[in-house]
């Protein structure tokens, strides 16, 4: 494994996740199998200044995740001897098919942006011991360079690697005595598309699916968050179960990507 400041590239060629009986006459726009992940590429130490920096690509969705170590905590944690992990999320103006104004130019963040960055922060805090972090904050900035569906899921998966690099920096410089990371965390989207459960939706599928769900899980198989919504057609309990099973298998693939990029 390369050292902290060396770039590590990991490529994961999307494949069908084992264990799903989905041999059906059904075509996705991308020609992937219903249970197929997009190709995943991870590049560590993408920028030279942040304590942790990762560029993650899931198909045509590309997100830069930077982790910064700050020697301060929010006011509600001062004097308690523990740290904090938080996140910000944003999309570059031309990360989508048409230009979108920067939220800074509008003077406020959208509700969607606020929801996503809170999700990223919650997901990361679920797998770190804040007391072992000490009175400091690790701030994750997730910037979407190119969007083709699943940006929040790519942000969470990439942010964990950036967080792990930042923690490694703290350990190597003697700022903390032991590793506060308790587990990995990754996220994937699933949905009902033309009546079939599919994994890792791209924009075309996401914008026309009957139901979609974002699932966040730890490396030990625990759920951190499940966000599911019907888009015109309600879904059954059986369909819900099939989507969760599909998400578990997809996240297993992403955890392998994290393991290759950052073995712990």
mmCIF file of C-alpha atoms in Angstrom:
data_model
loop_
_atom_site.group_PDB
_atom_site.id
_atom_site.type_symbol
_atom_site.label_atom_id
_atom_site.label_comp_id
_atom_site.label_asym_id
_atom_site.label_seq_id
_atom_site.Cartn_x
_atom_site.Cartn_y
_atom_site.Cartn_z
ATOM 1 C CA UNK A 1 0.000 0.000 0.000
ATOM 2 C CA UNK A 2 1.361 3.402 -0.873
ATOM 3 C CA UNK A 3 2.060 5.959 1.822
ATOM 4 C CA UNK A 4 -0.309 8.775 2.712
ATOM 5 C CA UNK A 5 0.981 11.322 0.216
ATOM 6 C CA UNK A 6 1.263 8.949 -2.719
ATOM 7 C CA UNK A 7 -1.569 8.559 -5.178
ATOM 8 C CA UNK A 8 -3.310 5.204 -5.123
ATOM 9 C CA UNK A 9 -5.559 4.341 -8.040
ATOM 10 C CA UNK A 10 -8.177 1.649 -7.689
ATOM 11 C CA UNK A 11 -10.393 0.540 -10.542
ATOM 12 C CA UNK A 12 -13.428 -1.667 -10.074
ATOM 13 C CA UNK A 13 -15.081 -2.872 -13.258
ATOM 14 C CA UNK A 14 -18.801 -3.028 -12.710
ATOM 15 C CA UNK A 15 -20.172 -6.531 -12.539
ATOM 16 C CA UNK A 16 -23.341 -8.311 -11.583
ATOM 17 C CA UNK A 17 -23.534 -8.965 -7.874
ATOM 18 C CA UNK A 18 -23.790 -12.692 -7.067
ATOM 19 C CA UNK A 19 -26.818 -14.242 -5.467
ATOM 20 C CA UNK A 20 -29.611 -12.561 -7.420
ATOM 21 C CA UNK A 21 -31.823 -14.610 -9.707
ATOM 22 C CA UNK A 22 -32.398 -11.909 -12.297
ATOM 23 C CA UNK A 23 -32.017 -13.808 -15.555
ATOM 24 C CA UNK A 24 -34.799 -11.919 -17.294
ATOM 25 C CA UNK A 25 -35.434 -10.406 -20.674
ATOM 26 C CA UNK A 26 -34.873 -6.837 -19.548
ATOM 27 C CA UNK A 27 -32.559 -4.094 -20.793
ATOM 28 C CA UNK A 28 -31.258 -1.102 -18.874
ATOM 29 C CA UNK A 29 -30.258 2.033 -20.829
ATOM 30 C CA UNK A 30 -26.621 1.360 -19.901
ATOM 31 C CA UNK A 31 -26.855 -2.346 -20.902
ATOM 32 C CA UNK A 32 -25.894 -3.317 -17.354
ATOM 33 C CA UNK A 33 -27.591 -6.254 -15.705
ATOM 34 C CA UNK A 34 -30.308 -5.271 -13.198
ATOM 35 C CA UNK A 35 -27.878 -6.129 -10.392
ATOM 36 C CA UNK A 36 -24.813 -4.552 -12.033
ATOM 37 C CA UNK A 37 -22.729 -1.761 -10.517
ATOM 38 C CA UNK A 38 -21.239 0.959 -12.670
ATOM 39 C CA UNK A 39 -17.464 0.982 -13.097
ATOM 40 C CA UNK A 40 -15.852 2.528 -10.015
ATOM 41 C CA UNK A 41 -12.510 4.335 -9.911
ATOM 42 C CA UNK A 42 -10.885 5.813 -6.806
ATOM 43 C CA UNK A 43 -7.831 8.084 -6.785
ATOM 44 C CA UNK A 44 -6.386 8.988 -3.396
ATOM 45 C CA UNK A 45 -4.337 12.119 -2.612
ATOM 46 C CA UNK A 46 -6.013 13.873 -5.539
ATOM 47 C CA UNK A 47 -5.185 17.328 -4.134
ATOM 48 C CA UNK A 48 -1.938 18.028 -2.227
ATOM 49 C CA UNK A 49 -3.133 20.223 0.638
ATOM 50 C CA UNK A 50 -6.027 18.448 2.349
ATOM 51 C CA UNK A 51 -5.285 15.864 5.038
ATOM 52 C CA UNK A 52 -7.431 13.464 3.021
ATOM 53 C CA UNK A 53 -8.349 13.791 -0.653
ATOM 54 C CA UNK A 54 -10.148 11.351 -2.955
ATOM 55 C CA UNK A 55 -11.615 11.553 -6.426
ATOM 56 C CA UNK A 56 -14.283 8.884 -6.808
ATOM 57 C CA UNK A 57 -15.872 8.021 -10.144
ATOM 58 C CA UNK A 58 -18.974 5.864 -10.372
ATOM 59 C CA UNK A 59 -19.654 5.671 -14.064
ATOM 60 C CA UNK A 60 -20.162 9.252 -15.218
ATOM 61 C CA UNK A 61 -20.684 10.573 -11.690
ATOM 62 C CA UNK A 62 -17.434 12.101 -10.412
ATOM 63 C CA UNK A 63 -17.063 13.561 -6.906
ATOM 64 C CA UNK A 64 -14.028 15.150 -5.240
ATOM 65 C CA UNK A 65 -13.978 14.458 -1.488
ATOM 66 C CA UNK A 66 -11.530 16.465 0.644
ATOM 67 C CA UNK A 67 -11.077 16.015 4.395
ATOM 68 C CA UNK A 68 -9.688 18.904 6.465
ATOM 69 C CA UNK A 69 -8.576 18.637 10.094
ATOM 70 C CA UNK A 70 -9.570 21.683 12.149
ATOM 71 C CA UNK A 71 -8.385 22.309 15.707
ATOM 72 C CA UNK A 72 -11.810 23.328 16.949
ATOM 73 C CA UNK A 73 -15.238 21.860 17.628
ATOM 74 C CA UNK A 74 -18.768 23.296 17.436
ATOM 75 C CA UNK A 75 -19.789 25.376 20.489
ATOM 76 C CA UNK A 76 -22.046 22.616 21.838
ATOM 77 C CA UNK A 77 -19.021 20.281 22.142
ATOM 78 C CA UNK A 78 -16.502 22.648 23.731
ATOM 79 C CA UNK A 79 -14.893 21.254 26.857
ATOM 80 C CA UNK A 80 -16.375 17.764 26.414
ATOM 81 C CA UNK A 81 -13.163 16.132 25.246
ATOM 82 C CA UNK A 82 -14.526 14.782 21.979
ATOM 83 C CA UNK A 83 -14.482 15.782 18.358
ATOM 84 C CA UNK A 84 -16.858 16.163 15.446
ATOM 85 C CA UNK A 85 -17.201 15.067 11.836
ATOM 86 C CA UNK A 86 -19.278 17.155 9.460
ATOM 87 C CA UNK A 87 -19.702 17.599 5.716
ATOM 88 C CA UNK A 88 -20.535 20.092 3.011
ATOM 89 C CA UNK A 89 -21.825 19.147 -0.437
ATOM 90 C CA UNK A 90 -22.028 21.121 -3.637
ATOM 91 C CA UNK A 91 -22.341 20.735 -7.391
ATOM 92 C CA UNK A 92 -20.213 22.650 -9.866
ATOM 93 C CA UNK A 93 -22.282 24.822 -12.222
ATOM 94 C CA UNK A 94 -21.696 22.624 -15.266
ATOM 95 C CA UNK A 95 -21.682 19.247 -13.551
ATOM 96 C CA UNK A 96 -25.083 18.701 -15.186
ATOM 97 C CA UNK A 97 -26.380 18.919 -18.761
ATOM 98 C CA UNK A 98 -27.271 22.588 -18.373
ATOM 99 C CA UNK A 99 -25.532 25.198 -16.240
ATOM 100 C CA UNK A 100 -26.848 25.755 -12.720
ATOM 101 C CA UNK A 101 -25.971 28.908 -10.801
ATOM 102 C CA UNK A 102 -23.669 28.497 -7.825
ATOM 103 C CA UNK A 103 -25.599 28.499 -4.579
ATOM 104 C CA UNK A 104 -23.151 31.084 -3.231
ATOM 105 C CA UNK A 105 -24.300 33.428 -6.007
ATOM 106 C CA UNK A 106 -27.925 32.862 -4.992
ATOM 107 C CA UNK A 107 -27.074 33.623 -1.380
ATOM 108 C CA UNK A 108 -28.506 30.424 0.117
ATOM 109 C CA UNK A 109 -28.248 26.664 -0.045
ATOM 110 C CA UNK A 110 -31.120 24.649 -1.434
ATOM 111 C CA UNK A 111 -33.039 22.257 0.786
ATOM 112 C CA UNK A 112 -31.623 19.388 -1.269
ATOM 113 C CA UNK A 113 -28.042 20.474 -0.596
ATOM 114 C CA UNK A 114 -28.665 20.799 3.130
ATOM 115 C CA UNK A 115 -30.323 17.377 3.261
ATOM 116 C CA UNK A 116 -27.452 15.684 1.417
ATOM 117 C CA UNK A 117 -24.647 17.196 3.462
ATOM 118 C CA UNK A 118 -26.419 16.259 6.694
ATOM 119 C CA UNK A 119 -26.757 12.698 5.371
ATOM 120 C CA UNK A 120 -23.034 12.531 4.595
ATOM 121 C CA UNK A 121 -22.152 13.815 8.065
ATOM 122 C CA UNK A 122 -24.506 11.385 9.822
ATOM 123 C CA UNK A 123 -23.166 8.469 7.814
ATOM 124 C CA UNK A 124 -19.559 9.211 8.752
ATOM 125 C CA UNK A 125 -20.297 9.874 12.414
ATOM 126 C CA UNK A 126 -21.892 6.432 12.622
ATOM 127 C CA UNK A 127 -18.509 4.738 12.184
ATOM 128 C CA UNK A 128 -16.128 6.923 14.213
ATOM 129 C CA UNK A 129 -15.460 7.213 17.944
ATOM 130 C CA UNK A 130 -15.650 10.961 18.516
ATOM 131 C CA UNK A 131 -13.978 10.727 21.925
ATOM 132 C CA UNK A 132 -10.873 9.127 20.394
ATOM 133 C CA UNK A 133 -10.760 11.978 17.881
ATOM 134 C CA UNK A 134 -10.135 14.530 20.637
ATOM 135 C CA UNK A 135 -11.351 18.130 20.506
ATOM 136 C CA UNK A 136 -10.990 18.651 16.773
ATOM 137 C CA UNK A 137 -13.225 18.552 13.706
ATOM 138 C CA UNK A 138 -12.753 16.650 10.472
ATOM 139 C CA UNK A 139 -14.629 18.583 7.800
ATOM 140 C CA UNK A 140 -15.494 16.765 4.564
ATOM 141 C CA UNK A 141 -16.084 18.799 1.404
ATOM 142 C CA UNK A 142 -17.818 16.797 -1.329
ATOM 143 C CA UNK A 143 -17.837 18.632 -4.660
ATOM 144 C CA UNK A 144 -19.642 17.073 -7.604
ATOM 145 C CA UNK A 145 -17.587 17.598 -10.745
ATOM 146 C CA UNK A 146 -19.888 15.586 -13.007
ATOM 147 C CA UNK A 147 -23.353 14.270 -12.177
ATOM 148 C CA UNK A 148 -25.079 11.231 -13.654
ATOM 149 C CA UNK A 149 -27.152 10.029 -10.708
ATOM 150 C CA UNK A 150 -26.125 8.777 -7.278
ATOM 151 C CA UNK A 151 -24.059 11.806 -6.261
ATOM 152 C CA UNK A 152 -24.886 11.526 -2.558
ATOM 153 C CA UNK A 153 -24.006 7.825 -2.550
ATOM 154 C CA UNK A 154 -20.691 8.433 -4.318
ATOM 155 C CA UNK A 155 -19.996 11.258 -1.850
ATOM 156 C CA UNK A 156 -20.462 8.987 1.172
ATOM 157 C CA UNK A 157 -18.388 6.156 -0.292
ATOM 158 C CA UNK A 158 -15.541 8.473 -1.308
ATOM 159 C CA UNK A 159 -15.730 10.575 1.853
ATOM 160 C CA UNK A 160 -15.010 7.527 4.003
ATOM 161 C CA UNK A 161 -11.682 7.034 2.205
ATOM 162 C CA UNK A 162 -10.816 10.727 2.599
ATOM 163 C CA UNK A 163 -11.765 10.499 6.279
ATOM 164 C CA UNK A 164 -9.532 7.438 6.706
ATOM 165 C CA UNK A 165 -6.627 9.343 5.143
ATOM 166 C CA UNK A 166 -7.201 12.274 7.513
ATOM 167 C CA UNK A 167 -7.260 9.905 10.496
ATOM 168 C CA UNK A 168 -4.044 8.293 9.224
ATOM 169 C CA UNK A 169 -2.446 11.740 9.130
ATOM 170 C CA UNK A 170 -3.455 12.382 12.750
ATOM 171 C CA UNK A 171 -2.032 9.026 13.823
ATOM 172 C CA UNK A 172 1.240 9.459 11.941
ATOM 173 C CA UNK A 173 1.811 12.947 13.341
ATOM 174 C CA UNK A 174 1.074 11.799 16.884
ATOM 175 C CA UNK A 175 -1.971 14.022 17.323
ATOM 176 C CA UNK A 176 -4.139 11.083 18.432
ATOM 177 C CA UNK A 177 -2.947 7.884 20.155
ATOM 178 C CA UNK A 178 -5.363 5.368 18.614
ATOM 179 C CA UNK A 179 -7.537 4.901 15.556
ATOM 180 C CA UNK A 180 -11.058 6.300 16.083
ATOM 181 C CA UNK A 181 -12.505 4.565 13.021
ATOM 182 C CA UNK A 182 -14.814 1.725 14.045
ATOM 183 C CA UNK A 183 -15.917 0.520 10.613
ATOM 184 C CA UNK A 184 -16.326 1.389 6.963
ATOM 185 C CA UNK A 185 -19.419 2.979 5.470
ATOM 186 C CA UNK A 186 -20.689 3.072 1.880
ATOM 187 C CA UNK A 187 -23.901 3.946 0.068
ATOM 188 C CA UNK A 188 -25.732 2.869 -3.077
ATOM 189 C CA UNK A 189 -28.961 3.664 -4.884
ATOM 190 C CA UNK A 190 -31.552 1.083 -5.908
ATOM 191 C CA UNK A 191 -34.918 1.453 -7.559
ATOM 192 C CA UNK A 192 -37.858 -0.073 -9.388
ATOM 193 C CA UNK A 193 -37.303 0.628 -13.079
ATOM 194 C CA UNK A 194 -39.951 -0.563 -15.544
ATOM 195 C CA UNK A 195 -41.166 -2.978 -12.904
ATOM 196 C CA UNK A 196 -37.773 -4.502 -12.075
ATOM 197 C CA UNK A 197 -35.422 -3.875 -9.135
ATOM 198 C CA UNK A 198 -32.150 -2.346 -10.356
ATOM 199 C CA UNK A 199 -28.878 -1.394 -8.682
ATOM 200 C CA UNK A 200 -26.877 1.848 -8.890
ATOM 201 C CA UNK A 201 -29.234 4.068 -10.886
ATOM 202 C CA UNK A 202 -27.840 6.553 -13.370
ATOM 203 C CA UNK A 203 -29.647 9.804 -14.165
ATOM 204 C CA UNK A 204 -31.805 8.374 -16.961
ATOM 205 C CA UNK A 205 -33.080 5.607 -14.698
ATOM 206 C CA UNK A 206 -33.386 7.815 -11.629
ATOM 207 C CA UNK A 207 -35.502 10.379 -13.464
ATOM 208 C CA UNK A 208 -38.005 7.802 -14.744
ATOM 209 C CA UNK A 209 -38.105 5.043 -12.118
ATOM 210 C CA UNK A 210 -41.242 3.983 -10.237
ATOM 211 C CA UNK A 211 -39.461 4.090 -6.868
ATOM 212 C CA UNK A 212 -35.948 4.875 -5.760
ATOM 213 C CA UNK A 213 -34.004 4.353 -2.567
ATOM 214 C CA UNK A 214 -30.634 5.385 -1.139
ATOM 215 C CA UNK A 215 -29.159 2.882 1.298
ATOM 216 C CA UNK A 216 -26.208 3.532 3.621
ATOM 217 C CA UNK A 217 -24.566 0.571 5.368
ATOM 218 C CA UNK A 218 -21.496 -0.166 7.445
ATOM 219 C CA UNK A 219 -18.865 -2.763 6.705
ATOM 220 C CA UNK A 220 -20.369 -5.012 9.375
ATOM 221 C CA UNK A 221 -23.725 -5.022 7.570
ATOM 222 C CA UNK A 222 -25.594 -2.534 9.763
ATOM 223 C CA UNK A 223 -27.950 0.025 8.235
ATOM 224 C CA UNK A 224 -27.142 3.695 8.820
ATOM 225 C CA UNK A 225 -29.917 5.186 6.717
ATOM 226 C CA UNK A 226 -32.575 4.115 4.236
ATOM 227 C CA UNK A 227 -34.263 6.791 2.119
ATOM 228 C CA UNK A 228 -37.031 5.411 -0.085
ATOM 229 C CA UNK A 229 -39.700 7.153 -2.134
ATOM 230 C CA UNK A 230 -42.316 6.075 -4.655
ATOM 231 C CA UNK A 231 -42.445 8.128 -7.844
ATOM 232 C CA UNK A 232 -46.002 7.667 -9.050
ATOM 233 C CA UNK A 233 -46.402 3.964 -8.265
ATOM 234 C CA UNK A 234 -46.416 2.674 -4.694
ATOM 235 C CA UNK A 235 -44.177 -0.325 -3.993
ATOM 236 C CA UNK A 236 -44.947 -3.502 -2.099
ATOM 237 C CA UNK A 237 -43.212 -5.000 0.928
ATOM 238 C CA UNK A 238 -41.830 -7.698 -1.359
ATOM 239 C CA UNK A 239 -40.349 -5.072 -3.667
ATOM 240 C CA UNK A 240 -38.924 -3.210 -0.667
ATOM 241 C CA UNK A 241 -37.222 -6.385 0.545
ATOM 242 C CA UNK A 242 -35.825 -7.096 -2.921
ATOM 243 C CA UNK A 243 -34.396 -3.569 -3.131
ATOM 244 C CA UNK A 244 -32.743 -3.849 0.280
ATOM 245 C CA UNK A 245 -31.206 -7.211 -0.647
ATOM 246 C CA UNK A 246 -29.923 -5.710 -3.888
ATOM 247 C CA UNK A 247 -28.467 -2.723 -2.020
ATOM 248 C CA UNK A 248 -26.642 -5.014 0.419
ATOM 249 C CA UNK A 249 -24.940 -6.825 -2.454
ATOM 250 C CA UNK A 250 -24.030 -3.570 -4.205
ATOM 251 C CA UNK A 251 -22.559 -2.094 -1.035
ATOM 252 C CA UNK A 252 -20.487 -5.255 -0.618
ATOM 253 C CA UNK A 253 -18.859 -4.384 -3.946
ATOM 254 C CA UNK A 254 -18.179 -0.806 -2.845
ATOM 255 C CA UNK A 255 -16.687 -2.014 0.429
ATOM 256 C CA UNK A 256 -14.248 -4.087 -1.645
ATOM 257 C CA UNK A 257 -13.275 -0.909 -3.498
ATOM 258 C CA UNK A 258 -12.635 0.815 -0.163
ATOM 259 C CA UNK A 259 -10.658 -2.188 1.063
ATOM 260 C CA UNK A 260 -8.435 -2.085 -2.019
ATOM 261 C CA UNK A 261 -7.958 1.683 -1.751
ATOM 262 C CA UNK A 262 -7.488 1.750 2.020
ATOM 263 C CA UNK A 263 -6.872 -1.617 3.705
ATOM 264 C CA UNK A 264 -7.262 -1.330 7.465
#
